[in-house]
Amino acid sequence: IKEKHRDILQKHLNEIKQIQSLIKETLQTIRKIEKSTEVSSTIEYSSKIREFSKFPPKVQVSLPTFIPKPIDREKLYSLFGQITPLSTATEENVLSLNQPKTSVRELLDEPELVTTIQTGHEKLRSVACLNEDRIWTSGKTNDIKCFNIKGSLLQTIKQKSGNFPNDIAVDSNGDLIYTSGATGTVNQVKNGQTEELITLPEWTPGQLCVTSTCDLLVTMYSNDKTQSKVVRYSGSTEKQTIQFDDKGKPLYSGNYNTKYITENRNHDICVADCGAGAVVVVNQDGKLRWRYTGHPSVTKNKPFQPFGITTDSQCRILTADSYNHCIHILDQNGQFLRYIDNCDLEYPYGLCVDNNDNLFVCEVCKGHVKKIKYLK
C-alpha cells in the first residue's frame, strides 16, 4: 500500500514538474519576442495562460485504516485450540517455596505404641501438637488442656461460654485457636487472653486447621443444618469458599456431623466427612480431586465413617475409622496403603502428627491420647 501511494504521488509530482518546465520555456520564448524587431513573431504569438492555469487534479492520499470484525472466540478455539490457564498448584514449585525438602520415610512393618497420656477429658475429641513435647487436647467439656509428652498437665483454658470447643488448632506463632459452636465463633488465645477472630451469625463453625500460608480453613454448617462448606480465612477476612463441585453438586454432606479438616503438603484440602462416609479431597482452588470411601476388609465390617484426619511429611493422609478401631493410611492420590490396628486402639477420633511424623490419636471414650510411631 505504501509503495502504491508513493508511485501515485511521484506521478503527480512529475506532471507538475513537466508544467513548470513548459512555463519556463514559454517565458524564454516571450522574452525573445520582446527583444526581437520582427513584427510577425509578435503577431503570430498565442497566449498559453489558459492552458497553464489547468493544474493536474490534486491527489488526496488517505492513510490505511484497520476495520476489525467481532471475534467469535468459540470459532477460534475450534480452529486453533486453546491454552490451559497457568497453574501454580504444582507440588514441586510450591514445596520448594513453602516446605523444607524431606527425605523419603517408609512405613514401619508394625507401628509402635510409644506412650499413652491420660487427659481426664469426657469424650476426648481433638488433639493439636504445640511442638515435639507438648500437645493441646479438648473434649466435650469447656476446658482445653495442655500436656507434656510425659502426661503432666501444664495449662488449662476454659471457654467463656462454658460450652465445649468443636475443635482446636495451633497457629505458626504457637497460639491456640478453637471453634465454639455455642457462640458461632472462631477464637484465639494469645498471651493468656481469648479474643474472637471470626463471628458467624448464620453458620456454625465445626472443625479447623492452620495452613502452611497461615490461613485458617474452617468447616461449617448452616443453622438449618442443610448445608456444609469449607471457608478459608486470612485473619478474619474470608478469602475462599468451597462448597460445590463443577456440576453444582455439594461436595460435603449437608448436616451437622463432624468434618475434620487438614491441609496436605501438596496444598490439597482434605476433609473427613463422617456423614458421607468419605474422605473428600480438593486442590487448593477447591476443585474435587478424589473421594475415598473405605477399603474392603474381612475384619473391618462396620461402615466406614472417618473422624479425625491429618497428614505427614510424605503427603500421606491418615484418617480415624472410629467404629472399626483403626487408622487408614492413604497416599496423596487416595490409594489405600495400610491400617494401623495393632496398638489396642479403641474408638480413635481426633488425630495430629508432629514435626517428626509421630502420630497422636485421641481415644474418644477412654480420654487417652496415644503417641504412635509408624514410619521408619
PDB file of N, CA and C in Angstrom, residues 90-180:
ATOM      1  N   THR A  90       1.435 -26.674  41.382  1.00  0.00           N
ATOM      2  CA  THR A  90       2.308 -27.815  41.180  1.00  0.00           C
ATOM      3  C   THR A  90       3.078 -28.119  42.443  1.00  0.00           C
ATOM      4  N   GLU A  91       3.183 -29.375  42.756  1.00  0.00           N
ATOM      5  CA  GLU A  91       3.805 -29.795  44.020  1.00  0.00           C
ATOM      6  C   GLU A  91       5.255 -29.352  44.103  1.00  0.00           C
ATOM      7  N   GLU A  92       6.006 -29.490  42.979  1.00  0.00           N
ATOM      8  CA  GLU A  92       7.440 -29.205  43.022  1.00  0.00           C
ATOM      9  C   GLU A  92       7.703 -27.748  43.363  1.00  0.00           C
ATOM     10  N   ASN A  93       7.015 -26.821  42.652  1.00  0.00           N
ATOM     11  CA  ASN A  93       7.258 -25.402  42.876  1.00  0.00           C
ATOM     12  C   ASN A  93       6.808 -24.950  44.246  1.00  0.00           C
ATOM     13  N   VAL A  94       5.604 -25.374  44.655  1.00  0.00           N
ATOM     14  CA  VAL A  94       5.067 -24.915  45.941  1.00  0.00           C
ATOM     15  C   VAL A  94       5.906 -25.421  47.096  1.00  0.00           C
ATOM     16  N   LEU A  95       6.308 -26.697  47.019  1.00  0.00           N
ATOM     17  CA  LEU A  95       7.079 -27.253  48.111  1.00  0.00           C
ATOM     18  C   LEU A  95       8.442 -26.595  48.216  1.00  0.00           C
ATOM     19  N   SER A  96       9.023 -26.233  47.088  1.00  0.00           N
ATOM     20  CA  SER A  96      10.338 -25.610  47.141  1.00  0.00           C
ATOM     21  C   SER A  96      10.272 -24.240  47.782  1.00  0.00           C
ATOM     22  N   LEU A  97       9.101 -23.595  47.723  1.00  0.00           N
ATOM     23  CA  LEU A  97       8.957 -22.276  48.323  1.00  0.00           C
ATOM     24  C   LEU A  97       8.552 -22.342  49.786  1.00  0.00           C
ATOM     25  N   ASN A  98       7.620 -23.229  50.107  1.00  0.00           N
ATOM     26  CA  ASN A  98       6.986 -23.178  51.415  1.00  0.00           C
ATOM     27  C   ASN A  98       7.356 -24.315  52.359  1.00  0.00           C
ATOM     28  N   GLN A  99       7.907 -25.394  51.817  1.00  0.00           N
ATOM     29  CA  GLN A  99       8.158 -26.557  52.655  1.00  0.00           C
ATOM     30  C   GLN A  99       9.605 -27.001  52.527  1.00  0.00           C
ATOM     31  N   PRO A 100      10.216 -27.385  53.637  1.00  0.00           N
ATOM     32  CA  PRO A 100      11.557 -27.940  53.543  1.00  0.00           C
ATOM     33  C   PRO A 100      11.533 -29.284  52.834  1.00  0.00           C
ATOM     34  N   LYS A 101      12.585 -29.578  52.095  1.00  0.00           N
ATOM     35  CA  LYS A 101      12.659 -30.874  51.429  1.00  0.00           C
ATOM     36  C   LYS A 101      12.860 -31.957  52.489  1.00  0.00           C
ATOM     37  N   THR A 102      12.097 -33.008  52.383  1.00  0.00           N
ATOM     38  CA  THR A 102      12.169 -34.073  53.368  1.00  0.00           C
ATOM     39  C   THR A 102      12.635 -35.353  52.706  1.00  0.00           C
ATOM     40  N   SER A 103      13.373 -36.142  53.458  1.00  0.00           N
ATOM     41  CA  SER A 103      13.829 -37.423  52.941  1.00  0.00           C
ATOM     42  C   SER A 103      12.660 -38.399  52.932  1.00  0.00           C
ATOM     43  N   VAL A 104      12.771 -39.394  52.076  1.00  0.00           N
ATOM     44  CA  VAL A 104      11.711 -40.397  51.961  1.00  0.00           C
ATOM     45  C   VAL A 104      11.715 -41.278  53.206  1.00  0.00           C
ATOM     46  N   ARG A 105      10.544 -41.415  53.821  1.00  0.00           N
ATOM     47  CA  ARG A 105      10.410 -42.261  55.011  1.00  0.00           C
ATOM     48  C   ARG A 105       9.337 -43.310  54.740  1.00  0.00           C
ATOM     49  N   GLU A 106       9.727 -44.553  54.879  1.00  0.00           N
ATOM     50  CA  GLU A 106       8.810 -45.645  54.592  1.00  0.00           C
ATOM     51  C   GLU A 106       8.038 -46.035  55.847  1.00  0.00           C
ATOM     52  N   LEU A 107       6.927 -46.750  55.627  1.00  0.00           N
ATOM     53  CA  LEU A 107       6.093 -47.201  56.736  1.00  0.00           C
ATOM     54  C   LEU A 107       6.761 -48.354  57.482  1.00  0.00           C
ATOM     55  N   LEU A 108       6.617 -48.343  58.796  1.00  0.00           N
ATOM     56  CA  LEU A 108       7.072 -49.481  59.588  1.00  0.00           C
ATOM     57  C   LEU A 108       6.203 -50.700  59.293  1.00  0.00           C
ATOM     58  N   ASP A 109       6.807 -51.861  59.368  1.00  0.00           N
ATOM     59  CA  ASP A 109       6.009 -53.091  59.203  1.00  0.00           C
ATOM     60  C   ASP A 109       4.972 -53.211  60.314  1.00  0.00           C
ATOM     61  N   GLU A 110       5.370 -52.836  61.522  1.00  0.00           N
ATOM     62  CA  GLU A 110       4.462 -52.866  62.672  1.00  0.00           C
ATOM     63  C   GLU A 110       4.551 -51.529  63.400  1.00  0.00           C
ATOM     64  N   PRO A 111       3.515 -50.677  63.335  1.00  0.00           N
ATOM     65  CA  PRO A 111       3.542 -49.434  64.109  1.00  0.00           C
ATOM     66  C   PRO A 111       3.761 -49.714  65.594  1.00  0.00           C
ATOM     67  N   GLU A 112       4.425 -48.766  66.287  1.00  0.00           N
ATOM     68  CA  GLU A 112       4.786 -48.970  67.687  1.00  0.00           C
ATOM     69  C   GLU A 112       4.087 -47.939  68.573  1.00  0.00           C
ATOM     70  N   LEU A 113       3.492 -48.393  69.668  1.00  0.00           N
ATOM     71  CA  LEU A 113       2.914 -47.502  70.669  1.00  0.00           C
ATOM     72  C   LEU A 113       4.046 -46.959  71.529  1.00  0.00           C
ATOM     73  N   VAL A 114       4.216 -45.630  71.538  1.00  0.00           N
ATOM     74  CA  VAL A 114       5.311 -45.003  72.282  1.00  0.00           C
ATOM     75  C   VAL A 114       4.893 -44.676  73.701  1.00  0.00           C
ATOM     76  N   THR A 115       3.738 -44.033  73.846  1.00  0.00           N
ATOM     77  CA  THR A 115       3.266 -43.660  75.174  1.00  0.00           C
ATOM     78  C   THR A 115       1.773 -43.396  75.138  1.00  0.00           C
ATOM     79  N   THR A 116       1.149 -43.410  76.320  1.00  0.00           N
ATOM     80  CA  THR A 116      -0.275 -43.100  76.451  1.00  0.00           C
ATOM     81  C   THR A 116      -0.437 -41.993  77.490  1.00  0.00           C
ATOM     82  N   ILE A 117      -1.154 -40.952  77.139  1.00  0.00           N
ATOM     83  CA  ILE A 117      -1.392 -39.810  78.034  1.00  0.00           C
ATOM     84  C   ILE A 117      -2.852 -39.823  78.461  1.00  0.00           C
ATOM     85  N   GLN A 118      -3.087 -39.835  79.769  1.00  0.00           N
ATOM     86  CA  GLN A 118      -4.449 -39.793  80.298  1.00  0.00           C
ATOM     87  C   GLN A 118      -4.845 -38.334  80.509  1.00  0.00           C
ATOM     88  N   THR A 119      -5.865 -37.888  79.764  1.00  0.00           N
ATOM     89  CA  THR A 119      -6.231 -36.463  79.785  1.00  0.00           C
ATOM     90  C   THR A 119      -7.341 -36.139  80.771  1.00  0.00           C
ATOM     91  N   GLY A 120      -8.156 -37.128  81.125  1.00  0.00           N
ATOM     92  CA  GLY A 120      -9.288 -36.848  82.009  1.00  0.00           C
ATOM     93  C   GLY A 120     -10.456 -36.188  81.318  1.00  0.00           C
ATOM     94  N   HIS A 121     -10.372 -36.042  79.990  1.00  0.00           N
ATOM     95  CA  HIS A 121     -11.472 -35.427  79.248  1.00  0.00           C
ATOM     96  C   HIS A 121     -12.653 -36.387  79.137  1.00  0.00           C
ATOM     97  N   GLU A 122     -13.831 -35.825  79.222  1.00  0.00           N
ATOM     98  CA  GLU A 122     -15.031 -36.577  78.874  1.00  0.00           C
ATOM     99  C   GLU A 122     -15.234 -36.451  77.371  1.00  0.00           C
ATOM    100  N   LYS A 123     -15.305 -37.587  76.669  1.00  0.00           N
ATOM    101  CA  LYS A 123     -15.446 -37.602  75.211  1.00  0.00           C
ATOM    102  C   LYS A 123     -14.319 -36.792  74.555  1.00  0.00           C
ATOM    103  N   LEU A 124     -13.102 -37.301  74.719  1.00  0.00           N
ATOM    104  CA  LEU A 124     -11.928 -36.644  74.127  1.00  0.00           C
ATOM    105  C   LEU A 124     -12.054 -36.657  72.601  1.00  0.00           C
ATOM    106  N   ARG A 125     -12.000 -35.461  71.990  1.00  0.00           N
ATOM    107  CA  ARG A 125     -12.274 -35.376  70.550  1.00  0.00           C
ATOM    108  C   ARG A 125     -11.127 -34.829  69.718  1.00  0.00           C
ATOM    109  N   SER A 126     -10.340 -33.919  70.263  1.00  0.00           N
ATOM    110  CA  SER A 126      -9.344 -33.244  69.426  1.00  0.00           C
ATOM    111  C   SER A 126      -7.992 -33.174  70.115  1.00  0.00           C
ATOM    112  N   VAL A 127      -6.944 -33.255  69.294  1.00  0.00           N
ATOM    113  CA  VAL A 127      -5.575 -33.088  69.771  1.00  0.00           C
ATOM    114  C   VAL A 127      -4.820 -32.249  68.747  1.00  0.00           C
ATOM    115  N   ALA A 128      -3.966 -31.345  69.228  1.00  0.00           N
ATOM    116  CA  ALA A 128      -3.164 -30.487  68.352  1.00  0.00           C
ATOM    117  C   ALA A 128      -1.761 -30.403  68.928  1.00  0.00           C
ATOM    118  N   CYS A 129      -0.757 -30.574  68.077  1.00  0.00           N
ATOM    119  CA  CYS A 129       0.633 -30.552  68.524  1.00  0.00           C
ATOM    120  C   CYS A 129       1.133 -29.114  68.621  1.00  0.00           C
ATOM    121  N   LEU A 130       1.595 -28.735  69.813  1.00  0.00           N
ATOM    122  CA  LEU A 130       2.227 -27.434  70.000  1.00  0.00           C
ATOM    123  C   LEU A 130       3.680 -27.508  69.543  1.00  0.00           C
ATOM    124  N   ASN A 131       4.368 -28.572  69.921  1.00  0.00           N
ATOM    125  CA  ASN A 131       5.723 -28.883  69.465  1.00  0.00           C
ATOM    126  C   ASN A 131       5.957 -30.371  69.712  1.00  0.00           C
ATOM    127  N   GLU A 132       7.225 -30.802  69.667  1.00  0.00           N
ATOM    128  CA  GLU A 132       7.502 -32.232  69.838  1.00  0.00           C
ATOM    129  C   GLU A 132       7.208 -32.717  71.257  1.00  0.00           C
ATOM    130  N   ASP A 133       7.133 -31.804  72.208  1.00  0.00           N
ATOM    131  CA  ASP A 133       6.997 -32.192  73.616  1.00  0.00           C
ATOM    132  C   ASP A 133       5.650 -31.845  74.236  1.00  0.00           C
ATOM    133  N   ARG A 134       4.821 -31.052  73.537  1.00  0.00           N
ATOM    134  CA  ARG A 134       3.569 -30.605  74.149  1.00  0.00           C
ATOM    135  C   ARG A 134       2.403 -30.738  73.181  1.00  0.00           C
ATOM    136  N   ILE A 135       1.240 -31.054  73.740  1.00  0.00           N
ATOM    137  CA  ILE A 135       0.018 -31.166  72.941  1.00  0.00           C
ATOM    138  C   ILE A 135      -1.120 -30.443  73.654  1.00  0.00           C
ATOM    139  N   TRP A 136      -2.060 -29.934  72.858  1.00  0.00           N
ATOM    140  CA  TRP A 136      -3.322 -29.407  73.378  1.00  0.00           C
ATOM    141  C   TRP A 136      -4.406 -30.454  73.137  1.00  0.00           C
ATOM    142  N   THR A 137      -5.348 -30.576  74.065  1.00  0.00           N
ATOM    143  CA  THR A 137      -6.440 -31.542  73.922  1.00  0.00           C
ATOM    144  C   THR A 137      -7.759 -30.889  74.300  1.00  0.00           C
ATOM    145  N   SER A 138      -8.856 -31.401  73.704  1.00  0.00           N
ATOM    146  CA  SER A 138     -10.187 -30.906  74.075  1.00  0.00           C
ATOM    147  C   SER A 138     -11.205 -32.017  73.898  1.00  0.00           C
ATOM    148  N   GLY A 139     -12.286 -31.930  74.649  1.00  0.00           N
ATOM    149  CA  GLY A 139     -13.359 -32.910  74.551  1.00  0.00           C
ATOM    150  C   GLY A 139     -14.699 -32.233  74.756  1.00  0.00           C
ATOM    151  N   LYS A 140     -15.666 -32.981  75.279  1.00  0.00           N
ATOM    152  CA  LYS A 140     -16.995 -32.414  75.495  1.00  0.00           C
ATOM    153  C   LYS A 140     -17.109 -31.790  76.882  1.00  0.00           C
ATOM    154  N   THR A 141     -16.100 -31.019  77.236  1.00  0.00           N
ATOM    155  CA  THR A 141     -16.120 -30.183  78.440  1.00  0.00           C
ATOM    156  C   THR A 141     -15.629 -28.801  78.028  1.00  0.00           C
ATOM    157  N   ASN A 142     -15.794 -27.822  78.891  1.00  0.00           N
ATOM    158  CA  ASN A 142     -15.455 -26.460  78.476  1.00  0.00           C
ATOM    159  C   ASN A 142     -13.985 -26.122  78.688  1.00  0.00           C
ATOM    160  N   ASP A 143     -13.159 -27.110  79.073  1.00  0.00           N
ATOM    161  CA  ASP A 143     -11.748 -26.814  79.277  1.00  0.00           C
ATOM    162  C   ASP A 143     -10.883 -27.424  78.183  1.00  0.00           C
ATOM    163  N   ILE A 144      -9.830 -26.689  77.800  1.00  0.00           N
ATOM    164  CA  ILE A 144      -8.837 -27.130  76.830  1.00  0.00           C
ATOM    165  C   ILE A 144      -7.533 -27.292  77.600  1.00  0.00           C
ATOM    166  N   LYS A 145      -6.918 -28.472  77.511  1.00  0.00           N
ATOM    167  CA  LYS A 145      -5.761 -28.781  78.357  1.00  0.00           C
ATOM    168  C   LYS A 145      -4.488 -28.942  77.531  1.00  0.00           C
ATOM    169  N   CYS A 146      -3.376 -28.495  78.148  1.00  0.00           N
ATOM    170  CA  CYS A 146      -2.059 -28.668  77.548  1.00  0.00           C
ATOM    171  C   CYS A 146      -1.254 -29.653  78.397  1.00  0.00           C
ATOM    172  N   PHE A 147      -0.714 -30.694  77.749  1.00  0.00           N
ATOM    173  CA  PHE A 147       0.088 -31.704  78.431  1.00  0.00           C
ATOM    174  C   PHE A 147       1.476 -31.773  77.802  1.00  0.00           C
ATOM    175  N   ASN A 148       2.462 -32.165  78.615  1.00  0.00           N
ATOM    176  CA  ASN A 148       3.737 -32.533  78.018  1.00  0.00           C
ATOM    177  C   ASN A 148       3.697 -34.009  77.650  1.00  0.00           C
ATOM    178  N   ILE A 149       4.758 -34.480  77.003  1.00  0.00           N
ATOM    179  CA  ILE A 149       4.740 -35.837  76.457  1.00  0.00           C
ATOM    180  C   ILE A 149       4.746 -36.892  77.567  1.00  0.00           C
ATOM    181  N   LYS A 150       5.113 -36.469  78.799  1.00  0.00           N
ATOM    182  CA  LYS A 150       5.117 -37.401  79.932  1.00  0.00           C
ATOM    183  C   LYS A 150       3.742 -37.502  80.586  1.00  0.00           C
ATOM    184  N   GLY A 151       2.803 -36.673  80.122  1.00  0.00           N
ATOM    185  CA  GLY A 151       1.452 -36.734  80.653  1.00  0.00           C
ATOM    186  C   GLY A 151       1.161 -35.753  81.764  1.00  0.00           C
ATOM    187  N   SER A 152       2.083 -34.820  82.027  1.00  0.00           N
ATOM    188  CA  SER A 152       1.861 -33.814  83.073  1.00  0.00           C
ATOM    189  C   SER A 152       1.011 -32.675  82.524  1.00  0.00           C
ATOM    190  N   LEU A 153      -0.021 -32.281  83.280  1.00  0.00           N
ATOM    191  CA  LEU A 153      -0.877 -31.159  82.873  1.00  0.00           C
ATOM    192  C   LEU A 153      -0.134 -29.854  83.103  1.00  0.00           C
ATOM    193  N   LEU A 154       0.014 -29.049  82.063  1.00  0.00           N
ATOM    194  CA  LEU A 154       0.768 -27.796  82.146  1.00  0.00           C
ATOM    195  C   LEU A 154      -0.126 -26.560  82.183  1.00  0.00           C
ATOM    196  N   GLN A 155      -1.284 -26.634  81.528  1.00  0.00           N
ATOM    197  CA  GLN A 155      -2.135 -25.439  81.426  1.00  0.00           C
ATOM    198  C   GLN A 155      -3.556 -25.854  81.096  1.00  0.00           C
ATOM    199  N   THR A 156      -4.513 -25.102  81.611  1.00  0.00           N
ATOM    200  CA  THR A 156      -5.923 -25.327  81.296  1.00  0.00           C
ATOM    201  C   THR A 156      -6.565 -24.003  80.912  1.00  0.00           C
ATOM    202  N   ILE A 157      -7.313 -24.006  79.813  1.00  0.00           N
ATOM    203  CA  ILE A 157      -8.045 -22.815  79.362  1.00  0.00           C
ATOM    204  C   ILE A 157      -9.515 -23.177  79.302  1.00  0.00           C
ATOM    205  N   LYS A 158     -10.331 -22.342  79.906  1.00  0.00           N
ATOM    206  CA  LYS A 158     -11.772 -22.582  79.894  1.00  0.00           C
ATOM    207  C   LYS A 158     -12.450 -21.610  78.942  1.00  0.00           C
ATOM    208  N   GLN A 159     -13.421 -22.123  78.192  1.00  0.00           N
ATOM    209  CA  GLN A 159     -14.195 -21.269  77.302  1.00  0.00           C
ATOM    210  C   GLN A 159     -15.046 -20.300  78.117  1.00  0.00           C
ATOM    211  N   LYS A 160     -15.165 -19.083  77.610  1.00  0.00           N
ATOM    212  CA  LYS A 160     -16.035 -18.102  78.267  1.00  0.00           C
ATOM    213  C   LYS A 160     -17.487 -18.576  78.266  1.00  0.00           C
ATOM    214  N   SER A 161     -17.867 -19.225  77.191  1.00  0.00           N
ATOM    215  CA  SER A 161     -19.273 -19.606  77.047  1.00  0.00           C
ATOM    216  C   SER A 161     -19.658 -20.759  77.962  1.00  0.00           C
ATOM    217  N   GLY A 162     -18.668 -21.472  78.490  1.00  0.00           N
ATOM    218  CA  GLY A 162     -18.974 -22.632  79.313  1.00  0.00           C
ATOM    219  C   GLY A 162     -19.343 -23.858  78.510  1.00  0.00           C
ATOM    220  N   ASN A 163     -19.234 -23.773  77.175  1.00  0.00           N
ATOM    221  CA  ASN A 163     -19.542 -24.902  76.300  1.00  0.00           C
ATOM    222  C   ASN A 163     -18.259 -25.483  75.735  1.00  0.00           C
ATOM    223  N   PHE A 164     -18.337 -26.721  75.273  1.00  0.00           N
ATOM    224  CA  PHE A 164     -17.127 -27.382  74.789  1.00  0.00           C
ATOM    225  C   PHE A 164     -16.744 -26.873  73.399  1.00  0.00           C
ATOM    226  N   PRO A 165     -15.433 -26.837  73.105  1.00  0.00           N
ATOM    227  CA  PRO A 165     -14.977 -26.430  71.758  1.00  0.00           C
ATOM    228  C   PRO A 165     -15.249 -27.532  70.756  1.00  0.00           C
ATOM    229  N   ASN A 166     -15.557 -27.139  69.531  1.00  0.00           N
ATOM    230  CA  ASN A 166     -15.749 -28.131  68.472  1.00  0.00           C
ATOM    231  C   ASN A 166     -14.426 -28.680  67.968  1.00  0.00           C
ATOM    232  N   ASP A 167     -13.390 -27.847  67.972  1.00  0.00           N
ATOM    233  CA  ASP A 167     -12.077 -28.307  67.519  1.00  0.00           C
ATOM    234  C   ASP A 167     -11.025 -27.316  67.981  1.00  0.00           C
ATOM    235  N   ILE A 168      -9.764 -27.745  67.948  1.00  0.00           N
ATOM    236  CA  ILE A 168      -8.635 -26.898  68.332  1.00  0.00           C
ATOM    237  C   ILE A 168      -7.542 -27.017  67.289  1.00  0.00           C
ATOM    238  N   ALA A 169      -6.693 -25.979  67.215  1.00  0.00           N
ATOM    239  CA  ALA A 169      -5.526 -25.983  66.333  1.00  0.00           C
ATOM    240  C   ALA A 169      -4.496 -25.040  66.927  1.00  0.00           C
ATOM    241  N   VAL A 170      -3.274 -25.111  66.415  1.00  0.00           N
ATOM    242  CA  VAL A 170      -2.189 -24.240  66.864  1.00  0.00           C
ATOM    243  C   VAL A 170      -1.641 -23.519  65.647  1.00  0.00           C
ATOM    244  N   ASP A 171      -1.509 -22.183  65.730  1.00  0.00           N
ATOM    245  CA  ASP A 171      -1.010 -21.436  64.575  1.00  0.00           C
ATOM    246  C   ASP A 171       0.511 -21.390  64.574  1.00  0.00           C
ATOM    247  N   SER A 172       1.090 -20.702  63.598  1.00  0.00           N
ATOM    248  CA  SER A 172       2.543 -20.689  63.426  1.00  0.00           C
ATOM    249  C   SER A 172       3.262 -19.984  64.567  1.00  0.00           C
ATOM    250  N   ASN A 173       2.546 -19.154  65.334  1.00  0.00           N
ATOM    251  CA  ASN A 173       3.133 -18.474  66.486  1.00  0.00           C
ATOM    252  C   ASN A 173       3.004 -19.284  67.768  1.00  0.00           C
ATOM    253  N   GLY A 174       2.375 -20.456  67.666  1.00  0.00           N
ATOM    254  CA  GLY A 174       2.180 -21.279  68.850  1.00  0.00           C
ATOM    255  C   GLY A 174       0.949 -20.900  69.647  1.00  0.00           C
ATOM    256  N   ASP A 175       0.104 -20.031  69.096  1.00  0.00           N
ATOM    257  CA  ASP A 175      -1.120 -19.627  69.798  1.00  0.00           C
ATOM    258  C   ASP A 175      -2.238 -20.633  69.523  1.00  0.00           C
ATOM    259  N   LEU A 176      -3.047 -20.869  70.535  1.00  0.00           N
ATOM    260  CA  LEU A 176      -4.162 -21.810  70.419  1.00  0.00           C
ATOM    261  C   LEU A 176      -5.342 -21.147  69.712  1.00  0.00           C
ATOM    262  N   ILE A 177      -5.971 -21.866  68.791  1.00  0.00           N
ATOM    263  CA  ILE A 177      -7.179 -21.402  68.106  1.00  0.00           C
ATOM    264  C   ILE A 177      -8.242 -22.481  68.272  1.00  0.00           C
ATOM    265  N   TYR A 178      -9.472 -22.083  68.574  1.00  0.00           N
ATOM    266  CA  TYR A 178     -10.527 -23.075  68.728  1.00  0.00           C
ATOM    267  C   TYR A 178     -11.854 -22.534  68.207  1.00  0.00           C
ATOM    268  N   THR A 179     -12.728 -23.455  67.814  1.00  0.00           N
ATOM    269  CA  THR A 179     -14.065 -23.084  67.349  1.00  0.00           C
ATOM    270  C   THR A 179     -15.071 -23.343  68.460  1.00  0.00           C
ATOM    271  N   SER A 180     -16.071 -22.477  68.542  1.00  0.00           N
ATOM    272  CA  SER A 180     -17.147 -22.635  69.522  1.00  0.00           C
ATOM    273  C   SER A 180     -18.473 -22.653  68.782  1.00  0.00           C
TER     274      SER A 180
END
